[in-house]
Amino acid sequence: MFAEVILPLPLYSTFTYSIPAEMSGDVVVGSRVLVQFGMRKFYTGIVACVHPNRPEGYDVKPLAGLLDPTPVVRRSQLQLWDWISQYYLCSVGDVFKAAVPTGLKPESTTQISLNPEADLADLSGNISEKDAVIIQLVESEKKVSIGDIEKATKIKNVTARLRPLFEKGILEISEKVVERYKPKSQKMVRLTIADGDHDALHDLMQKTTRSTRREKAIIAYLDMSQWLTRREGPLEVSREALIEKSGISAGILKAMEDAGIFEVYKKVINLFNTTQGDPVNIPTLSDAQQTALNSIMDEFKIHDTVLLHGVTGSGKTEIYSHVIDSSLRANKSVLFLVPEISLTTQLTDRLRRIFGERLLVYHSKFSDNERVEVWNKVMRAQEPLVILGTRSAVFLPFSRLGVIIIDEEHEASYKQYDPAPRYNARDTAIVVASMLGAKVLLGSATPAIDTYYKALNNKYGLVTLSERFEGATLPDVEIVDMRDQRKRKANEGIFSGPLRLATRNALDSRKQTLLFQNRRGFAPYVVCRNCGWTPKCVNCDVSLVYHKYSDLLRCHYCGYSIPRPALCPACEENSVEVYGYGTERIAEETHNVFPDARIARMDLDTTRNKDSYQEIIEEFSAHKTDILVGTQMLSKGLDFENVTIVGVLNADSLLNFPDFRAAERAFNMLEQVAGRAGRRADKGTVFIQTTDPSNPVLTHVKAHDYDSFYKEEIAARERLSYPPFSKIINIYLKNKDPKAVDEAAFLFAAALRNVFGARVLGPEKPFVSRVATWYLQSIMLKIESTASMKKVKHILRTLFESLARDPRIKSSMIYYDVDPA
């Protein structure tokens, strides 16, 4: 028998391996196996199918190992991987790599060791000093990785130096398979005597009468384990808990272990103690919410996907809770998707109070071990669960799934950009639901244009919730003309007069303020006022952003950084200055304007680990912070009851973007961030600072009029044949040689025009035309929405294969972004 194996590599096909006799019957679809790929490298693969057909033309390698007694991936997941690879024009290996936690993908690492037959004495005087340092390190460490050699010796380009040492037979290469996932374990303690043997216990106590500390340890263990009273057998006691309870030292406990009194053993512990039972504290709904819930349930009888269009602060989460409850009572699990990790913080607390330990959380800020634990729990769970997560949660091994809730469904964060697969989690979740017979509930105050179009045309169900919860009203929106403010000198730095006054009044009234700026760092521009020099990234076609906290100029694309120069490198004058405002600078300036205020910042720089979000949000919720400055993270569904003022400090950066979705993105973000204000009894006010106050998007935001904005936008889309009236595939080519990528792009575009004609636009350089030393070119393919995407993708693949031998194409990387967000 043979197994077709998917590898976590950008490869379009599966690879055939023979199944050894000792594994016969154990290797099934979804099994995790270890395979040799190439001369030495070992990878974890997933079995896609098992068959008796021996391939012809080459020798088939056997599977090197079966890693689990049962499958770790379901058949429905493999079907999903295949759909993603087909629809988003990527390899199934890319999907596997993205879908499965790293902890479940052990692979081999190259190990360097000394050749036992090498005579080091003969090498004296024949090798360089650096080679001698490498040999000495390898000899002392026995086996060491290339990375460890570089780290220990500080020698650059170690690989080039190793090659001649291999050729001379001094060093050897081997491969070591590294298992990344290690179940969390805890040391437990138990008496060595049989449970319930009171005579043995009496003898044991007699032997310890001379040692008060040993006696204390035994008494503490008997109490904690209920050894004397529990009929079902004693409870397990951890080593750490026993030491704390008895007050003895670890050394005393070790001596008791050596004396045969206690036995210490390891127990694998589950990170999740999920318990069954009816949910409690389901929130009571208002009349409007109850009507919306009833409508959702009615729509689910007709449509598999329903859009809940509810204004900001209307209480969509409370409705979601009832939908979840209904699914759990039907013994089916729920997937609850959110666009940002920051949203899981507040939602976790709210949903945990309702659904207890049935709630699991899954996102990229968790460690490998934590993600593997969630994966295994979902795979093996007999009881229904609620999984709250970001876009990667769509890949979990669901079986009995009742409903998928996609909150803030309009968010571009659901779209994966780099690396492949460049999937949209919202659309992928709808496919998951169709495969598993589940329903989908989309929720948003500002639905994506495509989504609302489908709802109005009866492809999705539509339920509208137009009033805020508990009688709260939508905030007033004031458009502030910053040109007029500067002309009258009414502004103070980034603050207009009206926003500064409103913030002061909020502080005096013990209310809170949110300040929104969609730019992190201290200042986006650094310029020499004398000669005009601007620091550029050496790897990317962008300017460096100044971060004052680290005093570095940093590239937000590749991470390259340099210290801020004291003198201009071009003219050597002390004239380097920073311009513009990032969140770091705004927080500093806010402190200068309001020195008595407690100010915090929430952006990518301040939320590097999973606990940072929670700390910032909890402190703001508890009113330990008065003013919160942040990026788009502030706009996504956060619920703060004391926020009465929201300031959008520079709306122009949202409005003036060269993209057909610019107006939609700007309206959504402004309306969402405005929705953070006045969510309880106190009415909120939103100040939008701009130099273009007559912009029609701002007019719609001021009126909170999504329907008028939609009508205007959908008419423009239809007139220009943009989605949902067409499908877009962006084709990117990249090469380290700018001339080669230009030639490849024109060649590929010409071939596309021979088939698709005027549907092909470009090639042209993207907004950022060089990233991490790669030069980019882009081609847009805009086809009719009724066209067969399967046929289109087949044509694209065939065209690429026909051109693949051309050196201009061969040296370039080509990838596709289907349905760009």
PDB file of N, CA, C and O in Angstrom, residues 258-312:
ATOM      1  N   ASP A 258      13.683   9.351  48.213  1.00  0.00           N
ATOM      2  CA  ASP A 258      14.806   8.397  48.235  1.00  0.00           C
ATOM      3  C   ASP A 258      14.596   7.313  49.281  1.00  0.00           C
ATOM      4  O   ASP A 258      15.041   6.167  49.102  1.00  0.00           O
ATOM      5  N   ALA A 259      13.894   7.684  50.370  1.00  0.00           N
ATOM      6  CA  ALA A 259      13.643   6.720  51.439  1.00  0.00           C
ATOM      7  C   ALA A 259      12.469   5.798  51.134  1.00  0.00           C
ATOM      8  O   ALA A 259      12.144   4.906  51.932  1.00  0.00           O
ATOM      9  N   GLY A 260      11.813   6.014  50.003  1.00  0.00           N
ATOM     10  CA  GLY A 260      10.708   5.143  49.616  1.00  0.00           C
ATOM     11  C   GLY A 260       9.392   5.481  50.271  1.00  0.00           C
ATOM     12  O   GLY A 260       8.469   4.659  50.276  1.00  0.00           O
ATOM     13  N   ILE A 261       9.254   6.696  50.831  1.00  0.00           N
ATOM     14  CA  ILE A 261       7.991   7.107  51.459  1.00  0.00           C
ATOM     15  C   ILE A 261       7.038   7.678  50.409  1.00  0.00           C
ATOM     16  O   ILE A 261       5.862   7.315  50.362  1.00  0.00           O
ATOM     17  N   PHE A 262       7.563   8.559  49.583  1.00  0.00           N
ATOM     18  CA  PHE A 262       6.767   9.156  48.506  1.00  0.00           C
ATOM     19  C   PHE A 262       7.292   8.705  47.149  1.00  0.00           C
ATOM     20  O   PHE A 262       8.488   8.422  46.991  1.00  0.00           O
ATOM     21  N   GLU A 263       6.384   8.650  46.212  1.00  0.00           N
ATOM     22  CA  GLU A 263       6.752   8.438  44.806  1.00  0.00           C
ATOM     23  C   GLU A 263       6.370   9.699  44.037  1.00  0.00           C
ATOM     24  O   GLU A 263       5.252  10.196  44.168  1.00  0.00           O
ATOM     25  N   VAL A 264       7.318  10.224  43.267  1.00  0.00           N
ATOM     26  CA  VAL A 264       7.061  11.404  42.438  1.00  0.00           C
ATOM     27  C   VAL A 264       6.912  10.939  40.994  1.00  0.00           C
ATOM     28  O   VAL A 264       7.741  10.190  40.487  1.00  0.00           O
ATOM     29  N   TYR A 265       5.835  11.383  40.343  1.00  0.00           N
ATOM     30  CA  TYR A 265       5.594  10.997  38.950  1.00  0.00           C
ATOM     31  C   TYR A 265       5.090  12.208  38.181  1.00  0.00           C
ATOM     32  O   TYR A 265       4.649  13.205  38.758  1.00  0.00           O
ATOM     33  N   LYS A 266       5.199  12.130  36.855  1.00  0.00           N
ATOM     34  CA  LYS A 266       4.750  13.226  36.003  1.00  0.00           C
ATOM     35  C   LYS A 266       3.353  12.947  35.458  1.00  0.00           C
ATOM     36  O   LYS A 266       3.060  11.819  35.062  1.00  0.00           O
ATOM     37  N   LYS A 267       2.544  13.984  35.413  1.00  0.00           N
ATOM     38  CA  LYS A 267       1.194  13.852  34.861  1.00  0.00           C
ATOM     39  C   LYS A 267       1.014  14.931  33.789  1.00  0.00           C
ATOM     40  O   LYS A 267       1.290  16.110  34.026  1.00  0.00           O
ATOM     41  N   VAL A 268       0.603  14.507  32.590  1.00  0.00           N
ATOM     42  CA  VAL A 268       0.298  15.466  31.527  1.00  0.00           C
ATOM     43  C   VAL A 268      -1.009  16.161  31.879  1.00  0.00           C
ATOM     44  O   VAL A 268      -2.024  15.509  32.143  1.00  0.00           O
ATOM     45  N   ILE A 269      -0.968  17.496  31.912  1.00  0.00           N
ATOM     46  CA  ILE A 269      -2.172  18.245  32.297  1.00  0.00           C
ATOM     47  C   ILE A 269      -2.754  18.942  31.082  1.00  0.00           C
ATOM     48  O   ILE A 269      -2.041  19.392  30.200  1.00  0.00           O
ATOM     49  N   ASN A 270      -4.049  19.034  31.065  1.00  0.00           N
ATOM     50  CA  ASN A 270      -4.774  19.702  29.979  1.00  0.00           C
ATOM     51  C   ASN A 270      -4.910  21.172  30.333  1.00  0.00           C
ATOM     52  O   ASN A 270      -5.251  21.519  31.458  1.00  0.00           O
ATOM     53  N   LEU A 271      -4.629  22.037  29.366  1.00  0.00           N
ATOM     54  CA  LEU A 271      -4.774  23.468  29.596  1.00  0.00           C
ATOM     55  C   LEU A 271      -6.233  23.877  29.737  1.00  0.00           C
ATOM     56  O   LEU A 271      -6.546  24.945  30.234  1.00  0.00           O
ATOM     57  N   PHE A 272      -7.143  23.003  29.292  1.00  0.00           N
ATOM     58  CA  PHE A 272      -8.555  23.369  29.258  1.00  0.00           C
ATOM     59  C   PHE A 272      -9.361  22.335  30.037  1.00  0.00           C
ATOM     60  O   PHE A 272      -9.396  21.170  29.703  1.00  0.00           O
ATOM     61  N   ASN A 273     -10.009  22.800  31.078  1.00  0.00           N
ATOM     62  CA  ASN A 273     -10.850  21.922  31.878  1.00  0.00           C
ATOM     63  C   ASN A 273     -12.301  22.179  31.506  1.00  0.00           C
ATOM     64  O   ASN A 273     -13.052  22.822  32.218  1.00  0.00           O
ATOM     65  N   THR A 274     -12.701  21.724  30.306  1.00  0.00           N
ATOM     66  CA  THR A 274     -14.051  22.016  29.824  1.00  0.00           C
ATOM     67  C   THR A 274     -15.072  21.156  30.560  1.00  0.00           C
ATOM     68  O   THR A 274     -14.884  19.964  30.752  1.00  0.00           O
ATOM     69  N   THR A 275     -16.121  21.769  31.002  1.00  0.00           N
ATOM     70  CA  THR A 275     -17.158  21.066  31.730  1.00  0.00           C
ATOM     71  C   THR A 275     -18.490  21.277  31.038  1.00  0.00           C
ATOM     72  O   THR A 275     -18.729  22.302  30.415  1.00  0.00           O
ATOM     73  N   GLN A 276     -19.345  20.302  31.153  1.00  0.00           N
ATOM     74  CA  GLN A 276     -20.669  20.415  30.565  1.00  0.00           C
ATOM     75  C   GLN A 276     -21.612  21.077  31.551  1.00  0.00           C
ATOM     76  O   GLN A 276     -21.280  21.345  32.703  1.00  0.00           O
ATOM     77  N   GLY A 277     -22.802  21.308  31.104  1.00  0.00           N
ATOM     78  CA  GLY A 277     -23.781  21.951  31.960  1.00  0.00           C
ATOM     79  C   GLY A 277     -24.446  23.084  31.217  1.00  0.00           C
ATOM     80  O   GLY A 277     -23.909  23.624  30.257  1.00  0.00           O
ATOM     81  N   ASP A 278     -25.635  23.449  31.656  1.00  0.00           N
ATOM     82  CA  ASP A 278     -26.369  24.505  30.976  1.00  0.00           C
ATOM     83  C   ASP A 278     -25.693  25.848  31.190  1.00  0.00           C
ATOM     84  O   ASP A 278     -25.227  26.154  32.289  1.00  0.00           O
ATOM     85  N   PRO A 279     -25.641  26.678  30.138  1.00  0.00           N
ATOM     86  CA  PRO A 279     -25.082  28.026  30.302  1.00  0.00           C
ATOM     87  C   PRO A 279     -25.899  28.813  31.315  1.00  0.00           C
ATOM     88  O   PRO A 279     -27.093  28.575  31.509  1.00  0.00           O
ATOM     89  N   VAL A 280     -25.236  29.755  31.961  1.00  0.00           N
ATOM     90  CA  VAL A 280     -25.918  30.588  32.943  1.00  0.00           C
ATOM     91  C   VAL A 280     -25.739  32.045  32.546  1.00  0.00           C
ATOM     92  O   VAL A 280     -24.868  32.395  31.764  1.00  0.00           O
ATOM     93  N   ASN A 281     -26.582  32.880  33.142  1.00  0.00           N
ATOM     94  CA  ASN A 281     -26.484  34.321  32.947  1.00  0.00           C
ATOM     95  C   ASN A 281     -26.576  34.743  31.473  1.00  0.00           C
ATOM     96  O   ASN A 281     -25.859  35.638  31.036  1.00  0.00           O
ATOM     97  N   ILE A 282     -27.412  34.088  30.708  1.00  0.00           N
ATOM     98  CA  ILE A 282     -27.661  34.560  29.350  1.00  0.00           C
ATOM     99  C   ILE A 282     -28.310  35.941  29.459  1.00  0.00           C
ATOM    100  O   ILE A 282     -29.291  36.109  30.176  1.00  0.00           O
ATOM    101  N   PRO A 283     -27.742  36.954  28.803  1.00  0.00           N
ATOM    102  CA  PRO A 283     -28.284  38.315  28.978  1.00  0.00           C
ATOM    103  C   PRO A 283     -29.714  38.426  28.471  1.00  0.00           C
ATOM    104  O   PRO A 283     -30.089  37.821  27.470  1.00  0.00           O
ATOM    105  N   THR A 284     -30.516  39.220  29.178  1.00  0.00           N
ATOM    106  CA  THR A 284     -31.888  39.487  28.753  1.00  0.00           C
ATOM    107  C   THR A 284     -31.860  40.487  27.601  1.00  0.00           C
ATOM    108  O   THR A 284     -31.133  41.484  27.656  1.00  0.00           O
ATOM    109  N   LEU A 285     -32.624  40.223  26.579  1.00  0.00           N
ATOM    110  CA  LEU A 285     -32.631  41.071  25.391  1.00  0.00           C
ATOM    111  C   LEU A 285     -33.709  42.144  25.485  1.00  0.00           C
ATOM    112  O   LEU A 285     -34.763  41.945  26.103  1.00  0.00           O
ATOM    113  N   SER A 286     -33.427  43.275  24.853  1.00  0.00           N
ATOM    114  CA  SER A 286     -34.455  44.306  24.708  1.00  0.00           C
ATOM    115  C   SER A 286     -35.473  43.835  23.670  1.00  0.00           C
ATOM    116  O   SER A 286     -35.266  42.831  22.978  1.00  0.00           O
ATOM    117  N   ASP A 287     -36.561  44.564  23.544  1.00  0.00           N
ATOM    118  CA  ASP A 287     -37.588  44.179  22.566  1.00  0.00           C
ATOM    119  C   ASP A 287     -37.003  44.165  21.153  1.00  0.00           C
ATOM    120  O   ASP A 287     -37.269  43.253  20.361  1.00  0.00           O
ATOM    121  N   ALA A 288     -36.176  45.188  20.841  1.00  0.00           N
ATOM    122  CA  ALA A 288     -35.595  45.271  19.494  1.00  0.00           C
ATOM    123  C   ALA A 288     -34.624  44.112  19.257  1.00  0.00           C
ATOM    124  O   ALA A 288     -34.594  43.523  18.173  1.00  0.00           O
ATOM    125  N   GLN A 289     -33.828  43.781  20.287  1.00  0.00           N
ATOM    126  CA  GLN A 289     -32.882  42.667  20.147  1.00  0.00           C
ATOM    127  C   GLN A 289     -33.619  41.334  19.994  1.00  0.00           C
ATOM    128  O   GLN A 289     -33.223  40.481  19.200  1.00  0.00           O
ATOM    129  N   GLN A 290     -34.683  41.157  20.769  1.00  0.00           N
ATOM    130  CA  GLN A 290     -35.450  39.915  20.695  1.00  0.00           C
ATOM    131  C   GLN A 290     -36.088  39.754  19.319  1.00  0.00           C
ATOM    132  O   GLN A 290     -36.100  38.658  18.748  1.00  0.00           O
ATOM    133  N   THR A 291     -36.586  40.867  18.775  1.00  0.00           N
ATOM    134  CA  THR A 291     -37.158  40.828  17.425  1.00  0.00           C
ATOM    135  C   THR A 291     -36.099  40.434  16.405  1.00  0.00           C
ATOM    136  O   THR A 291     -36.339  39.623  15.498  1.00  0.00           O
ATOM    137  N   ALA A 292     -34.890  41.011  16.568  1.00  0.00           N
ATOM    138  CA  ALA A 292     -33.794  40.688  15.651  1.00  0.00           C
ATOM    139  C   ALA A 292     -33.409  39.215  15.777  1.00  0.00           C
ATOM    140  O   ALA A 292     -33.180  38.535  14.763  1.00  0.00           O
ATOM    141  N   LEU A 293     -33.330  38.697  17.013  1.00  0.00           N
ATOM    142  CA  LEU A 293     -32.987  37.281  17.223  1.00  0.00           C
ATOM    143  C   LEU A 293     -34.027  36.370  16.567  1.00  0.00           C
ATOM    144  O   LEU A 293     -33.667  35.396  15.886  1.00  0.00           O
ATOM    145  N   ASN A 294     -35.292  36.680  16.762  1.00  0.00           N
ATOM    146  CA  ASN A 294     -36.346  35.862  16.146  1.00  0.00           C
ATOM    147  C   ASN A 294     -36.240  35.883  14.620  1.00  0.00           C
ATOM    148  O   ASN A 294     -36.424  34.855  13.958  1.00  0.00           O
ATOM    149  N   SER A 295     -35.902  37.056  14.081  1.00  0.00           N
ATOM    150  CA  SER A 295     -35.761  37.181  12.623  1.00  0.00           C
ATOM    151  C   SER A 295     -34.571  36.364  12.121  1.00  0.00           C
ATOM    152  O   SER A 295     -34.636  35.751  11.047  1.00  0.00           O
ATOM    153  N   ILE A 296     -33.485  36.351  12.890  1.00  0.00           N
ATOM    154  CA  ILE A 296     -32.306  35.562  12.504  1.00  0.00           C
ATOM    155  C   ILE A 296     -32.678  34.084  12.429  1.00  0.00           C
ATOM    156  O   ILE A 296     -32.332  33.383  11.462  1.00  0.00           O
ATOM    157  N   MET A 297     -33.377  33.605  13.463  1.00  0.00           N
ATOM    158  CA  MET A 297     -33.746  32.189  13.493  1.00  0.00           C
ATOM    159  C   MET A 297     -34.702  31.841  12.352  1.00  0.00           C
ATOM    160  O   MET A 297     -34.625  30.754  11.765  1.00  0.00           O
ATOM    161  N   ASP A 298     -35.575  32.772  12.015  1.00  0.00           N
ATOM    162  CA  ASP A 298     -36.482  32.551  10.883  1.00  0.00           C
ATOM    163  C   ASP A 298     -35.700  32.535   9.568  1.00  0.00           C
ATOM    164  O   ASP A 298     -35.962  31.708   8.680  1.00  0.00           O
ATOM    165  N   GLU A 299     -34.750  33.463   9.438  1.00  0.00           N
ATOM    166  CA  GLU A 299     -33.940  33.523   8.208  1.00  0.00           C
ATOM    167  C   GLU A 299     -33.089  32.272   8.032  1.00  0.00           C
ATOM    168  O   GLU A 299     -32.833  31.834   6.902  1.00  0.00           O
ATOM    169  N   PHE A 300     -32.615  31.684   9.149  1.00  0.00           N
ATOM    170  CA  PHE A 300     -31.815  30.461   9.074  1.00  0.00           C
ATOM    171  C   PHE A 300     -32.612  29.296   8.462  1.00  0.00           C
ATOM    172  O   PHE A 300     -32.022  28.342   7.958  1.00  0.00           O
ATOM    173  N   LYS A 301     -33.930  29.381   8.511  1.00  0.00           N
ATOM    174  CA  LYS A 301     -34.747  28.333   7.897  1.00  0.00           C
ATOM    175  C   LYS A 301     -34.746  28.446   6.378  1.00  0.00           C
ATOM    176  O   LYS A 301     -35.044  27.481   5.678  1.00  0.00           O
ATOM    177  N   ILE A 302     -34.387  29.638   5.876  1.00  0.00           N
ATOM    178  CA  ILE A 302     -34.417  29.894   4.435  1.00  0.00           C
ATOM    179  C   ILE A 302     -33.014  29.997   3.858  1.00  0.00           C
ATOM    180  O   ILE A 302     -32.715  29.479   2.786  1.00  0.00           O
ATOM    181  N   HIS A 303     -32.117  30.703   4.593  1.00  0.00           N
ATOM    182  CA  HIS A 303     -30.762  30.970   4.112  1.00  0.00           C
ATOM    183  C   HIS A 303     -29.724  30.316   5.038  1.00  0.00           C
ATOM    184  O   HIS A 303     -29.909  30.273   6.252  1.00  0.00           O
ATOM    185  N   ASP A 304     -28.633  29.860   4.447  1.00  0.00           N
ATOM    186  CA  ASP A 304     -27.534  29.329   5.250  1.00  0.00           C
ATOM    187  C   ASP A 304     -26.686  30.441   5.852  1.00  0.00           C
ATOM    188  O   ASP A 304     -26.003  30.247   6.856  1.00  0.00           O
ATOM    189  N   THR A 305     -26.705  31.623   5.222  1.00  0.00           N
ATOM    190  CA  THR A 305     -25.933  32.764   5.710  1.00  0.00           C
ATOM    191  C   THR A 305     -26.868  33.945   5.914  1.00  0.00           C
ATOM    192  O   THR A 305     -27.687  34.260   5.041  1.00  0.00           O
ATOM    193  N   VAL A 306     -26.732  34.592   7.083  1.00  0.00           N
ATOM    194  CA  VAL A 306     -27.588  35.730   7.429  1.00  0.00           C
ATOM    195  C   VAL A 306     -26.705  36.888   7.863  1.00  0.00           C
ATOM    196  O   VAL A 306     -25.745  36.707   8.619  1.00  0.00           O
ATOM    197  N   LEU A 307     -27.030  38.084   7.387  1.00  0.00           N
ATOM    198  CA  LEU A 307     -26.325  39.303   7.790  1.00  0.00           C
ATOM    199  C   LEU A 307     -27.146  40.039   8.840  1.00  0.00           C
ATOM    200  O   LEU A 307     -28.307  40.370   8.613  1.00  0.00           O
ATOM    201  N   LEU A 308     -26.536  40.299   9.999  1.00  0.00           N
ATOM    202  CA  LEU A 308     -27.143  41.144  11.025  1.00  0.00           C
ATOM    203  C   LEU A 308     -26.531  42.535  10.892  1.00  0.00           C
ATOM    204  O   LEU A 308     -25.375  42.763  11.265  1.00  0.00           O
ATOM    205  N   HIS A 309     -27.289  43.459  10.328  1.00  0.00           N
ATOM    206  CA  HIS A 309     -26.830  44.842  10.153  1.00  0.00           C
ATOM    207  C   HIS A 309     -27.334  45.638  11.343  1.00  0.00           C
ATOM    208  O   HIS A 309     -28.462  46.125  11.362  1.00  0.00           O
ATOM    209  N   GLY A 310     -26.483  45.773  12.347  1.00  0.00           N
ATOM    210  CA  GLY A 310     -26.869  46.481  13.567  1.00  0.00           C
ATOM    211  C   GLY A 310     -25.960  47.661  13.814  1.00  0.00           C
ATOM    212  O   GLY A 310     -24.731  47.531  13.732  1.00  0.00           O
ATOM    213  N   VAL A 311     -26.521  48.812  14.139  1.00  0.00           N
ATOM    214  CA  VAL A 311     -25.713  50.004  14.355  1.00  0.00           C
ATOM    215  C   VAL A 311     -24.745  49.773  15.512  1.00  0.00           C
ATOM    216  O   VAL A 311     -24.949  48.884  16.351  1.00  0.00           O
ATOM    217  N   THR A 312     -23.686  50.580  15.588  1.00  0.00           N
ATOM    218  CA  THR A 312     -22.718  50.434  16.679  1.00  0.00           C
ATOM    219  C   THR A 312     -23.424  50.628  18.022  1.00  0.00           C
ATOM    220  O   THR A 312     -24.238  51.538  18.187  1.00  0.00           O
TER     221      THR A 312
END
